Tab-separated table of C-alpha atoms in Angstrom:
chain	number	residue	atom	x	y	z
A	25	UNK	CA	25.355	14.610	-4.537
A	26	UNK	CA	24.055	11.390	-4.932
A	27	UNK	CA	26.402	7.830	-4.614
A	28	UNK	CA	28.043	5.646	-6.960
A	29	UNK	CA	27.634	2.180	-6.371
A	30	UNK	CA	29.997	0.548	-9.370
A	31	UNK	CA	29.092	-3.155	-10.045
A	32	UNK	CA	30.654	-3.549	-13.265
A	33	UNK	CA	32.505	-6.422	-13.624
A	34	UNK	CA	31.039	-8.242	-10.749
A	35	UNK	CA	29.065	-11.219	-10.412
A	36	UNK	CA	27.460	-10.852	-6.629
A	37	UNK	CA	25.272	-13.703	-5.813
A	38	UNK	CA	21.932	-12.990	-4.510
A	39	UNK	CA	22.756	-13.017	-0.570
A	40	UNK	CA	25.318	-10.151	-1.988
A	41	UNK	CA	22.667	-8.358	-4.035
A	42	UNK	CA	20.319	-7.948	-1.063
A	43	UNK	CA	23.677	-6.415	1.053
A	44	UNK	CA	24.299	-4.026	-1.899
A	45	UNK	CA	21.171	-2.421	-1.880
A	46	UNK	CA	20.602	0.907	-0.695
A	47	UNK	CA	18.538	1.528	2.279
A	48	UNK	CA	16.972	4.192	4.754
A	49	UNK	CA	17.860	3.586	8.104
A	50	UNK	CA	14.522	3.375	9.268
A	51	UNK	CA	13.770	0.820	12.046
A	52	UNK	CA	10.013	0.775	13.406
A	53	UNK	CA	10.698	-1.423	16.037
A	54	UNK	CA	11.967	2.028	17.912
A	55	UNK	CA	8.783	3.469	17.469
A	56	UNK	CA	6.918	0.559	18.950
A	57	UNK	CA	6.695	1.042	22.465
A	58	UNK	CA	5.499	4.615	21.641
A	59	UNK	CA	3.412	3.183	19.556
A	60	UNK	CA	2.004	0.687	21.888
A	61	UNK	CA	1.192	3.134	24.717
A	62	UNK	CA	-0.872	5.453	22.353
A	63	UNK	CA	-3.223	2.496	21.188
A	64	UNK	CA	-3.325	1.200	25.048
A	65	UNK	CA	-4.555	4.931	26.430
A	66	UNK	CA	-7.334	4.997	23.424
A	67	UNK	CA	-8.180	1.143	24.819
A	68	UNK	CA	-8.510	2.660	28.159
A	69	UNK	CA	-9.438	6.457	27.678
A	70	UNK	CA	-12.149	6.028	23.953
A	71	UNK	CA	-12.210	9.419	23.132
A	72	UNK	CA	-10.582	11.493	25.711
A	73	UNK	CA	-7.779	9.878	24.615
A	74	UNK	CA	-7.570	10.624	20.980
A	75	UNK	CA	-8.844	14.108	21.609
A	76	UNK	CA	-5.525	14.621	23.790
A	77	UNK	CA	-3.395	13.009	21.448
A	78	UNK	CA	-4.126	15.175	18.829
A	79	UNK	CA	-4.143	18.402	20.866
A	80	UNK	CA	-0.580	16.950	22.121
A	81	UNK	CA	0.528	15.495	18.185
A	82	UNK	CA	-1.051	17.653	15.685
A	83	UNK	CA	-1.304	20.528	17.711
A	84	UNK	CA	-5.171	21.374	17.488
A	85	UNK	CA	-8.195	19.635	19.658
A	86	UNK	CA	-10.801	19.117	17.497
A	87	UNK	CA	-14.417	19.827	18.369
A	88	UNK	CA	-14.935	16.049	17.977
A	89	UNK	CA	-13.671	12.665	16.787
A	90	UNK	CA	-16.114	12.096	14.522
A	91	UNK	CA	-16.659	14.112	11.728
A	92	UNK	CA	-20.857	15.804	11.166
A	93	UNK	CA	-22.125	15.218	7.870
A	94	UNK	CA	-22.137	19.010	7.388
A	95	UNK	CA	-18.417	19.113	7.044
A	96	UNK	CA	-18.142	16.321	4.382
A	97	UNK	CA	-20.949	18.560	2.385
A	98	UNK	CA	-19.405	22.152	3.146
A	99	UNK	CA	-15.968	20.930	1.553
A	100	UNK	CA	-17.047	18.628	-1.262
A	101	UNK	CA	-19.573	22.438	-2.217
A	102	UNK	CA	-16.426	24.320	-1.786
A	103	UNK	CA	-13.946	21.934	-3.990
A	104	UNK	CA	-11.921	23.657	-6.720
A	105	UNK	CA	-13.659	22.647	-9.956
A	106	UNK	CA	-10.571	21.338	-11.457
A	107	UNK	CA	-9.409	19.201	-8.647
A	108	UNK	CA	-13.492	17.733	-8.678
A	109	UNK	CA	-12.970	16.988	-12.299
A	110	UNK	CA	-9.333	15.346	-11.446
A	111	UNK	CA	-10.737	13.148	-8.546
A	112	UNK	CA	-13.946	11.952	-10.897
A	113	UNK	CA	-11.905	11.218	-13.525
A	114	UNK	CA	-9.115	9.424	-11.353
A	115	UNK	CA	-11.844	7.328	-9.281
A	116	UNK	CA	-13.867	6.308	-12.703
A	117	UNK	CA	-10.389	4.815	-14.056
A	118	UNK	CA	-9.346	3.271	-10.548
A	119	UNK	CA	-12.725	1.437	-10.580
A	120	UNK	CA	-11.881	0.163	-13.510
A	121	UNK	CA	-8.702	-1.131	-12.820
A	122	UNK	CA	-9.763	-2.591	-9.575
A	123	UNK	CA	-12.853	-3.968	-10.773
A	124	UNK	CA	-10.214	-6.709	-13.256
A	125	UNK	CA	-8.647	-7.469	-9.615
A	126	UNK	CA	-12.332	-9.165	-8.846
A	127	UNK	CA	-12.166	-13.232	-9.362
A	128	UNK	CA	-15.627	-15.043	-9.959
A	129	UNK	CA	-16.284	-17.881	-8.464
A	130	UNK	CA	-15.559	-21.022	-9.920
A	131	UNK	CA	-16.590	-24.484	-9.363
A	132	UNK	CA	-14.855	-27.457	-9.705
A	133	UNK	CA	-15.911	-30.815	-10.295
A	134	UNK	CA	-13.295	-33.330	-9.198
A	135	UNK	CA	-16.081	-36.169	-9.303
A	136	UNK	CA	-19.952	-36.868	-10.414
A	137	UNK	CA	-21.790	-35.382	-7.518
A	138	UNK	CA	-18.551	-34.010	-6.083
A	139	UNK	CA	-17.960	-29.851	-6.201
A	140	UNK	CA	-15.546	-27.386	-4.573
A	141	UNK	CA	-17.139	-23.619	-5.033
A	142	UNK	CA	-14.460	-21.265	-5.073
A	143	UNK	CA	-15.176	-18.033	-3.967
A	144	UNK	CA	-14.091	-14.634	-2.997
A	145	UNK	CA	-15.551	-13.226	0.491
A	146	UNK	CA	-14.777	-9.248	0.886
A	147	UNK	CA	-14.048	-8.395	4.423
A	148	UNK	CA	-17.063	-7.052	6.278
A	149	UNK	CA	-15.892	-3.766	7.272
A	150	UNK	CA	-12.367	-1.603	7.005
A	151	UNK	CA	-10.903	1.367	8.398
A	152	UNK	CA	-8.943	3.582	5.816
A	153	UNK	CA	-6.090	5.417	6.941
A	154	UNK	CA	-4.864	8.751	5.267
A	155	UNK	CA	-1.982	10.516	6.670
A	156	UNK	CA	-1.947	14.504	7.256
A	157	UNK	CA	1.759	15.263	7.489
A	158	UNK	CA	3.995	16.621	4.739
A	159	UNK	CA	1.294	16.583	2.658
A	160	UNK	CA	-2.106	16.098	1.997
A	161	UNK	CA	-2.904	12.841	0.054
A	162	UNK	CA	-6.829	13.483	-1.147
A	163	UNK	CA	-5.213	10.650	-3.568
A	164	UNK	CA	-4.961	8.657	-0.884
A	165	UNK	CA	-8.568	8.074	-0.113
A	166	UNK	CA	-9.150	7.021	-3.997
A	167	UNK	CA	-6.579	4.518	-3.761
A	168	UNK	CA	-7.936	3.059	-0.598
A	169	UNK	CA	-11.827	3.733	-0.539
A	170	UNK	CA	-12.573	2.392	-4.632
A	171	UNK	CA	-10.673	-0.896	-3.890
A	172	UNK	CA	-12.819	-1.587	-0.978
A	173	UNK	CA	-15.842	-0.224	-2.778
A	174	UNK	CA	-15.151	-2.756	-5.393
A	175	UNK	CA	-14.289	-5.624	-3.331
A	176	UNK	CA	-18.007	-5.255	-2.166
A	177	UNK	CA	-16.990	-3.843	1.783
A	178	UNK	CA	-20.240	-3.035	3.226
A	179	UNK	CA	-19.370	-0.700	6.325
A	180	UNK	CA	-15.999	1.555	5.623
A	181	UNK	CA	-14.735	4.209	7.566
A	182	UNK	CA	-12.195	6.850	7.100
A	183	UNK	CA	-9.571	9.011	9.318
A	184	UNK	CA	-6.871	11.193	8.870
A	185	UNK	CA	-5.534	13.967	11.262
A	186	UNK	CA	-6.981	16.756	12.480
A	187	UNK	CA	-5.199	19.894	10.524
A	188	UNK	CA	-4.247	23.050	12.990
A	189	UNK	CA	-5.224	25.307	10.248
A	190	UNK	CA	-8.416	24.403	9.507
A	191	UNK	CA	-9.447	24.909	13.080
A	192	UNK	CA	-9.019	20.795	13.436
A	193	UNK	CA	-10.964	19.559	10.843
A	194	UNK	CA	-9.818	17.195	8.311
A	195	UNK	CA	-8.401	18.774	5.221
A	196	UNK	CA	-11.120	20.095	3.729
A	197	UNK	CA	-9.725	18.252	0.315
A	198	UNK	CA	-10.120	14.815	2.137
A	199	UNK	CA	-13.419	15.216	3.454
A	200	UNK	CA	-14.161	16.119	-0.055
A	201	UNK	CA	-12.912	13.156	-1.728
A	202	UNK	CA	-14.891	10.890	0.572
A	203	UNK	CA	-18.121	13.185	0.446
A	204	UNK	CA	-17.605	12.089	-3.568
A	205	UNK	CA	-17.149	8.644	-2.463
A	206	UNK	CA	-20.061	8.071	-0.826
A	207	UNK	CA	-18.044	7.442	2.932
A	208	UNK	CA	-20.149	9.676	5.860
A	209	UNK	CA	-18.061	7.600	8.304
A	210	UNK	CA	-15.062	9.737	8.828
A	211	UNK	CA	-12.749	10.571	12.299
A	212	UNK	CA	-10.456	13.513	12.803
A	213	UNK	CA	-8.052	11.254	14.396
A	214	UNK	CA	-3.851	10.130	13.660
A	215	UNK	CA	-1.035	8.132	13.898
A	216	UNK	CA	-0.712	5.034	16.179
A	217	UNK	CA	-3.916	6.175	18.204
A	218	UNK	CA	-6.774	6.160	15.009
A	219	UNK	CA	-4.877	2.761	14.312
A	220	UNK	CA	-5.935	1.233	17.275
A	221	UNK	CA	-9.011	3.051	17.588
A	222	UNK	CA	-10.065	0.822	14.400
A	223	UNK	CA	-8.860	-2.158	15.436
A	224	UNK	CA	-10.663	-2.241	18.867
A	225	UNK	CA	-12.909	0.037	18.887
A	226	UNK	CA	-14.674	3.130	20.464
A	227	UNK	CA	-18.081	3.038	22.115
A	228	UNK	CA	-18.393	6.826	23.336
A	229	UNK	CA	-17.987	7.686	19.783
A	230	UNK	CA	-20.058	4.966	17.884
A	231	UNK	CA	-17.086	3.271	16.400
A	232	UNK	CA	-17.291	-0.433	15.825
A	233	UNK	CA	-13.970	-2.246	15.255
A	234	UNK	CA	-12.680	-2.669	11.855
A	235	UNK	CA	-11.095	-6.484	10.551
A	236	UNK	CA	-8.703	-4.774	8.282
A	237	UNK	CA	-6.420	-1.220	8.866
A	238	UNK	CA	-5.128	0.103	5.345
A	239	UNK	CA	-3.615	3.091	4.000
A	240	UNK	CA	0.180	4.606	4.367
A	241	UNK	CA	1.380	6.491	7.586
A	242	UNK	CA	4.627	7.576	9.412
A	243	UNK	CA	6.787	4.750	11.149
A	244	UNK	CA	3.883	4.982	14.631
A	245	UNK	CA	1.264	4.084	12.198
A	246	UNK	CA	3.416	1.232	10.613
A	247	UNK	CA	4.233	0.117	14.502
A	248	UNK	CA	0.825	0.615	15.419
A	249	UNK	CA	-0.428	-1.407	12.503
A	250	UNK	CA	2.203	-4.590	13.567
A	251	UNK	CA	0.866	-4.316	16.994
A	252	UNK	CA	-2.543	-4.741	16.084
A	253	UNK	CA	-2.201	-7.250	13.133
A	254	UNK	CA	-4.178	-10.189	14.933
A	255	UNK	CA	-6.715	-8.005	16.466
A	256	UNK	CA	-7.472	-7.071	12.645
A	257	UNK	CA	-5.750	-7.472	9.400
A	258	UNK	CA	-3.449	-4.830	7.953
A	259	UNK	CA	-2.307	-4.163	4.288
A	260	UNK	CA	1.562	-3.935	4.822
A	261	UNK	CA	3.766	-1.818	6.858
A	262	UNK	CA	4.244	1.241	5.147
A	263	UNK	CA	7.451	3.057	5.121
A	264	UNK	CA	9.225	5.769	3.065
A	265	UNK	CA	8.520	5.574	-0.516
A	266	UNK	CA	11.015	4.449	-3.073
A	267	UNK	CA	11.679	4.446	-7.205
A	268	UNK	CA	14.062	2.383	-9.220
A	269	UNK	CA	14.703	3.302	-13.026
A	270	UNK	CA	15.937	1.035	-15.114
A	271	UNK	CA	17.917	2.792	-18.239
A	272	UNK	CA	20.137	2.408	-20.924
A	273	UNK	CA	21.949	4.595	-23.627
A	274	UNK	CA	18.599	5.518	-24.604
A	275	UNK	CA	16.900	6.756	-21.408
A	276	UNK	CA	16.845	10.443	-21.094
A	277	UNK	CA	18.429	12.175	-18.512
A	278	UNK	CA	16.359	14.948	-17.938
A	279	UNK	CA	13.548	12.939	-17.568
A	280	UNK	CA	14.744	10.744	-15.518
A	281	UNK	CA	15.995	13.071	-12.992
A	282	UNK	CA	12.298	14.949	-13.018
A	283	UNK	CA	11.163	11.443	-12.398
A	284	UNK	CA	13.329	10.810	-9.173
A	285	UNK	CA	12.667	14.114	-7.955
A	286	UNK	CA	9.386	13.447	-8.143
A	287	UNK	CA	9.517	10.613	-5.517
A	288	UNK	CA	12.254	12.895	-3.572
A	289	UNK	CA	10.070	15.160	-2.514
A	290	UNK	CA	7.874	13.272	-0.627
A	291	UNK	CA	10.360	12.342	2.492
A	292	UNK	CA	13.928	12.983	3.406
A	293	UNK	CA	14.273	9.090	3.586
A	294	UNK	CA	12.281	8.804	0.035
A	295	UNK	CA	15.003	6.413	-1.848
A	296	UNK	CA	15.773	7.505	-5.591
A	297	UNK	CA	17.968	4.374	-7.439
A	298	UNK	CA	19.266	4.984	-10.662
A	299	UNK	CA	20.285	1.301	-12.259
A	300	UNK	CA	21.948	2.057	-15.881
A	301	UNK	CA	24.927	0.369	-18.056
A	302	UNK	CA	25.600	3.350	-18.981
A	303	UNK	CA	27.872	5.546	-17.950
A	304	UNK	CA	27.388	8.534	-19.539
A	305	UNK	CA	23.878	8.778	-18.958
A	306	UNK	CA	24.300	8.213	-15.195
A	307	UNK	CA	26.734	10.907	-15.385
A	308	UNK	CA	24.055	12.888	-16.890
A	309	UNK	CA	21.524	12.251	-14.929
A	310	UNK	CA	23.819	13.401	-11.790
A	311	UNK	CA	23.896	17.105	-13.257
A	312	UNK	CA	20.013	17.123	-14.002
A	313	UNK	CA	19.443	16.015	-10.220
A	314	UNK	CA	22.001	18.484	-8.761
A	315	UNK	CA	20.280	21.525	-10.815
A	316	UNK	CA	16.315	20.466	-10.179
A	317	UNK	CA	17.864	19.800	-6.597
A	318	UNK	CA	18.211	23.706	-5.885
A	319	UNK	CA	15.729	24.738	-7.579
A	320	UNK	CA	12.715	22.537	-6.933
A	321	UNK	CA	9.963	23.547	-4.289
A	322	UNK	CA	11.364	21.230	-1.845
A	323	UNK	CA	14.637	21.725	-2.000
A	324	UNK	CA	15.868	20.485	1.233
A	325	UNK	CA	13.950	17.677	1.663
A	326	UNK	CA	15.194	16.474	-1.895
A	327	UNK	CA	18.265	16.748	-1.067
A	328	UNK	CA	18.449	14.913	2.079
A	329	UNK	CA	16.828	12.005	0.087
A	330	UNK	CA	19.335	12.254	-2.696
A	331	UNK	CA	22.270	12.559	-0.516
A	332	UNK	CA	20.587	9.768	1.719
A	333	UNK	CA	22.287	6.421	2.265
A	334	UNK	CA	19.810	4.652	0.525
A	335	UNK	CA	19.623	6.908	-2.626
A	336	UNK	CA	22.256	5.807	-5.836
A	337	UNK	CA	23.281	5.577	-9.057
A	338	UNK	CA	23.901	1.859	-9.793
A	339	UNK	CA	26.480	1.071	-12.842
A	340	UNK	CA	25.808	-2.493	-14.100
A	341	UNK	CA	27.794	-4.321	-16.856
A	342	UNK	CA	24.691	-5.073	-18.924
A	343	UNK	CA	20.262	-4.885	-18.568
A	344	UNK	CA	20.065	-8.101	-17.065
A	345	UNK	CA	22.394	-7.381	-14.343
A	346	UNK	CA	20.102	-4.271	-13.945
A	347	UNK	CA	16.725	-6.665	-14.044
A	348	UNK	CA	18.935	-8.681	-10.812
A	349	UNK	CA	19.644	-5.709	-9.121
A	350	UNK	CA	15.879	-4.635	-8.955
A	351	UNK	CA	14.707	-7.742	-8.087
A	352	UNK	CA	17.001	-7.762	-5.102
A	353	UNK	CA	15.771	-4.158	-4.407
A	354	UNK	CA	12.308	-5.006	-4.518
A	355	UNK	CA	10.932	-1.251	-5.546
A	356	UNK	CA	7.814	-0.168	-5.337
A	357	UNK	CA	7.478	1.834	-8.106
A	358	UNK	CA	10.168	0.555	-10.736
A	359	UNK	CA	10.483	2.549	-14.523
A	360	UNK	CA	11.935	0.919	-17.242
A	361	UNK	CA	12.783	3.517	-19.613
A	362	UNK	CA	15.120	1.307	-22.114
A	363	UNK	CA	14.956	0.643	-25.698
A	364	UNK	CA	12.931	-2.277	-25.416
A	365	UNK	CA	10.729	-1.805	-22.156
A	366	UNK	CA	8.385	-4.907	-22.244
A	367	UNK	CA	11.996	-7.203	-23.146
A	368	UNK	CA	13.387	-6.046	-19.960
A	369	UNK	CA	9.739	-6.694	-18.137
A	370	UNK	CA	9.864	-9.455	-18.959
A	371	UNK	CA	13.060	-10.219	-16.703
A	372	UNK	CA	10.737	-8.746	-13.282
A	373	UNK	CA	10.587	-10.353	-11.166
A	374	UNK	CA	9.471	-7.992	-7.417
A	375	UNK	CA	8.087	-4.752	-7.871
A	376	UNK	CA	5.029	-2.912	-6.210
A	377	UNK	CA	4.075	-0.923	-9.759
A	378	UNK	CA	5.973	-1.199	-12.922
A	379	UNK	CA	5.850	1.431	-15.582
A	380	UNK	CA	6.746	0.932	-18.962
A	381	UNK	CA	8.422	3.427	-21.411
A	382	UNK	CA	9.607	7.505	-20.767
A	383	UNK	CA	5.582	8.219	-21.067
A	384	UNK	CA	4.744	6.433	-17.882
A	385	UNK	CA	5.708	8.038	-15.033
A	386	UNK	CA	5.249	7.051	-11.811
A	387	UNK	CA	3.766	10.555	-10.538
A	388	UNK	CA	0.829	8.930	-13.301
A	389	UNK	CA	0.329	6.511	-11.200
A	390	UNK	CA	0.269	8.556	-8.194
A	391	UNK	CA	-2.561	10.030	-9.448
A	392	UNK	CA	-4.266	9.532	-12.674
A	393	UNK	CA	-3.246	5.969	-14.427
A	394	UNK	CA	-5.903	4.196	-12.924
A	395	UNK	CA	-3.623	2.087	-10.820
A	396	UNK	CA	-3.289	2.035	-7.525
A	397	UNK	CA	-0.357	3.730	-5.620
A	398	UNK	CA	-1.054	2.024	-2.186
A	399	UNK	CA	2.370	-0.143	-2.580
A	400	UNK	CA	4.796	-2.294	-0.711
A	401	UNK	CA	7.126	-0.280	0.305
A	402	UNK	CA	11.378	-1.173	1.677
A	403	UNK	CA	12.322	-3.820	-0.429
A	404	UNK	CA	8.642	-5.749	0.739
A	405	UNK	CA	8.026	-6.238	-3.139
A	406	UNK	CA	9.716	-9.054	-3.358
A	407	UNK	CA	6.990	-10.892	-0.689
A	408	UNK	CA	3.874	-8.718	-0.887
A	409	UNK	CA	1.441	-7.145	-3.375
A	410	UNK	CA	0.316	-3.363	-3.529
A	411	UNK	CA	-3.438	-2.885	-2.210
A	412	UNK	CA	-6.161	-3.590	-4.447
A	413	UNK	CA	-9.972	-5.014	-4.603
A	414	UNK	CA	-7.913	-8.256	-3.701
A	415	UNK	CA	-6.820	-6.889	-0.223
A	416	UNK	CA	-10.184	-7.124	0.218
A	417	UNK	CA	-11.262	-10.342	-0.434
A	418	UNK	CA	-10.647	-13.707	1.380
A	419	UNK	CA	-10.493	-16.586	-0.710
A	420	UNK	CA	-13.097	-19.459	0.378
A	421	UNK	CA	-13.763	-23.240	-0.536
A	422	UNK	CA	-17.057	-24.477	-0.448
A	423	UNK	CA	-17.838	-28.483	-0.434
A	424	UNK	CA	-20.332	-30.016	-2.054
A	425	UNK	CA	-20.993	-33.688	-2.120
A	426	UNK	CA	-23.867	-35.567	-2.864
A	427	UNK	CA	-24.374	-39.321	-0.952
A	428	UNK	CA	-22.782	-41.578	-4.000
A	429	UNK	CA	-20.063	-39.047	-4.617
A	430	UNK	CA	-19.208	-39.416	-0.536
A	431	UNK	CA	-19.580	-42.977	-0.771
A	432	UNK	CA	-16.672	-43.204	-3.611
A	433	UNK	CA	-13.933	-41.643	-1.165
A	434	UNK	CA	-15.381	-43.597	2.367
A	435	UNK	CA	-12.526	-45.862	1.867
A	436	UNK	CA	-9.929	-43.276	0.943
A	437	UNK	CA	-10.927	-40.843	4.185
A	438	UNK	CA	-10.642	-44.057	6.696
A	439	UNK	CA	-6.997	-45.134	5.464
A	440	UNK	CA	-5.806	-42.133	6.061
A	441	UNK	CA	-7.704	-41.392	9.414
A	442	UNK	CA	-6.342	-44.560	10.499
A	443	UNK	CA	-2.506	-43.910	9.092
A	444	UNK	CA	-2.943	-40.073	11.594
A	445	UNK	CA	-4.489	-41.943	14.197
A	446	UNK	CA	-7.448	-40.032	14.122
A	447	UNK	CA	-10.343	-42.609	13.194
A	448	UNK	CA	-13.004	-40.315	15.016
A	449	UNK	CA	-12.347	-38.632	11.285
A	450	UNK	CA	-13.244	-41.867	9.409
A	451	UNK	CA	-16.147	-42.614	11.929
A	452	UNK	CA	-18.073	-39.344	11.249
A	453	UNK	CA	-18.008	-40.159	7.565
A	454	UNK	CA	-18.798	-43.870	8.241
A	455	UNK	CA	-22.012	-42.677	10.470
A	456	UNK	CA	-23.437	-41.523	7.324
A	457	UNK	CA	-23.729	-44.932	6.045
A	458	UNK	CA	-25.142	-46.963	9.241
């Protein structure tokens, strides 16, 4: 059910690696105009506008954009006791994890009298996306609140879509989660539309433009998210999710088959890679995913993925072909479930979230690891990080310099203004010593 890409005795060089891989055939460029005349009504319409996009996208009109405080109380007093415990548990070990992401500041003394104060400036406020579609992500606004919490973001504010059968509220999970988080700044609002009400703004309903969008959403919210990437700053463009394991002779079939299920199951264009020298396992692991296939929850929807173009089972001559392979892939969660895991890490080069060994799967990191499963997603591993406390932050160089240690370099900063043609840049430093 799932293709065979056979590399054995090859030696592809890296322009052929990157045409190998397997790939959705997702393009958000088509959803941009859409995209683009959703943010443009909110520009024009505030309110009216989102309230009619929902009735029109999600099917309900909310009672209003913006969430009452009463609703964030009346679901976290109604959560199920074991998913309160879960979420505690899951933000006190994602605050921990993002809190390492945290530089000090550092100062530097390239001369007597002469400092440059590094330091890391969190953004001043930041609207958190969490999508209401498939499924409901309360995960979601863990993985994007604690960073920015962290970071030190004074003003945050949260939306996700109003849900038809909860009369349009949020999820009642959602508002939940960010009634335990501390966030009273929360919109029934989706897609491309609460994307660009962040960026720019709605008066009528008290909300002040964001400088950075975050969180995961369907192609409009990645389109909506490139068209306002100026206006504010944006974590990536998120797309379908994908998972590449790593295996050899060793790795066990059934679990890796539970493993890309796992991931399968979130989107018919979810990519599953299997990348193994071994060909007996991969035959193995083909059974397990036809069997858990037809009888997991979501059947169909795994299937599509697995049948998908850019789903496969990758046959390699040896691990460090594998190791090339993945790097070219770029995955955003990658398992290594060989003999020697942290040998074969060591050969990683791109990946959103690596996890090490057959008792680190990546459905821990979805939710309880203490990492963060906000990732790059479409082969953007190889150029971009996965969010964190560092999305956050903006690095910033402060200059110091007493008289004398100015002095020292007056020489050196009026060559060099001369050599650009510039000397108004050697005169301002020469007026200091009239």
């Amino acid at each position: 059910m799932i293709q065979t890409i056979d590399l054995r005795g090859l030696q592809p060089t890296p322009a052929e690696l990157l045409a190998l891989v397997p790939r959705a055939s997702t393009d958000v460029t088509v959803a941009l105009e859409v995209a683009a005349e959703l943010i443009d009504d909110v520009r024009a319409r505030g309110e009216h506008a989102l309230l009619d996009q929902a009735e029109r996208l999600d099917r309900v009109r909310p009672e209003s954009i913006r969430v009452p405080q009463q609703h964030i109380d009346e679901a976290v007093a109604a959560l199920d006791e074991a998913v309160h415990a879960a979420i505690l548990e899951t933000i006190r070990r994602v605050r921990l994890a993002s809190a390492a992401q945290v530089p000090p500041a550092v100062t530097t003394v390239v001369a007597p009298g002469a400092e440059i104060i590094q330091r890391w400036q969190p953004v001043g406020r930041v609207g958190l996306y969490v999508p209401g579609g498939k499924a409901v992500y309360p995960s979601s606004v863990v993985m994007n609140v604690v960073p920015a919490q962290t970071a030190g973001v004074r003003s945050i504010a949260l939306a996700s879509p109003p849900q038809a059968a909860f009369g349009g509220r949020v999820h009642p999970t959602i508002l939940a989660v960010a009634g335990l988080l501390g966030i009273t700044e929360v919109y029934a609002m989706g897609g491309a539309g609460a994307v660009g009400a962040f960026a720019y703004g709605v008066h009528g309903i008290g909300l002040d433009p964001v400088q950075m969008v975050t969180g995961p959403g369907n192609v409009y919210v990645a389109a909506a998210k490139r068209l306002i990437r100026g206006q504010a700053g944006i974590d990536a463009e998120a797309g379908p999710t994908d998972i590449l394991v790593i295996a050899d002779s060793t790795g066990d079939a059934a679990l890796i088959a539970a493993d890309l299920v796992s991931q399968a199951e979130h989107d018919e264009l979810a990519a599953t890679v299997l990348v193994t020298n071994d060909a007996e396992l991969a035959a193995s692991v083909e059974r397990e995913l036809e069997r858990l296939a037809e009888t997991t929850t979501h059947s169909a929807r795994v299937t599509a993925a697995l049948t998908g173009p850019q789903s496969a089972v990758v046959l390699v001559d040896d691990i460090e072909a594998a190791a090339a392979f993945s790097n070219a892939f770029g995955p955003e969660h990658l398992e290594i479930q060989t003999e020697k895991p942290e040998e074969v890490l060591e050969l990683i080069e791109n990946a959103g979230a690596i996890f090490l060994g057959e008792n680190s799967p990546v459905s821990l990191g979805d939710y309880s690891a203490g990492s963060n499963h906000v990732l790059p997603t479409g082969g953007q591993a190889r150029f971009s990080a996965g969010l964190g406390a560092s999305t956050f932050l903006r690095p910033q160089q402060v200059v110091r310099y007493s008289r004398e240690a100015l002095a020292e370099v007056h020489a050196n900063v009026l060559a060099l203004s001369d050599a650009e043609a510039l000397p108004a840049h050697g005169d301002a430093v020469s007026a200091r010593f009239v």
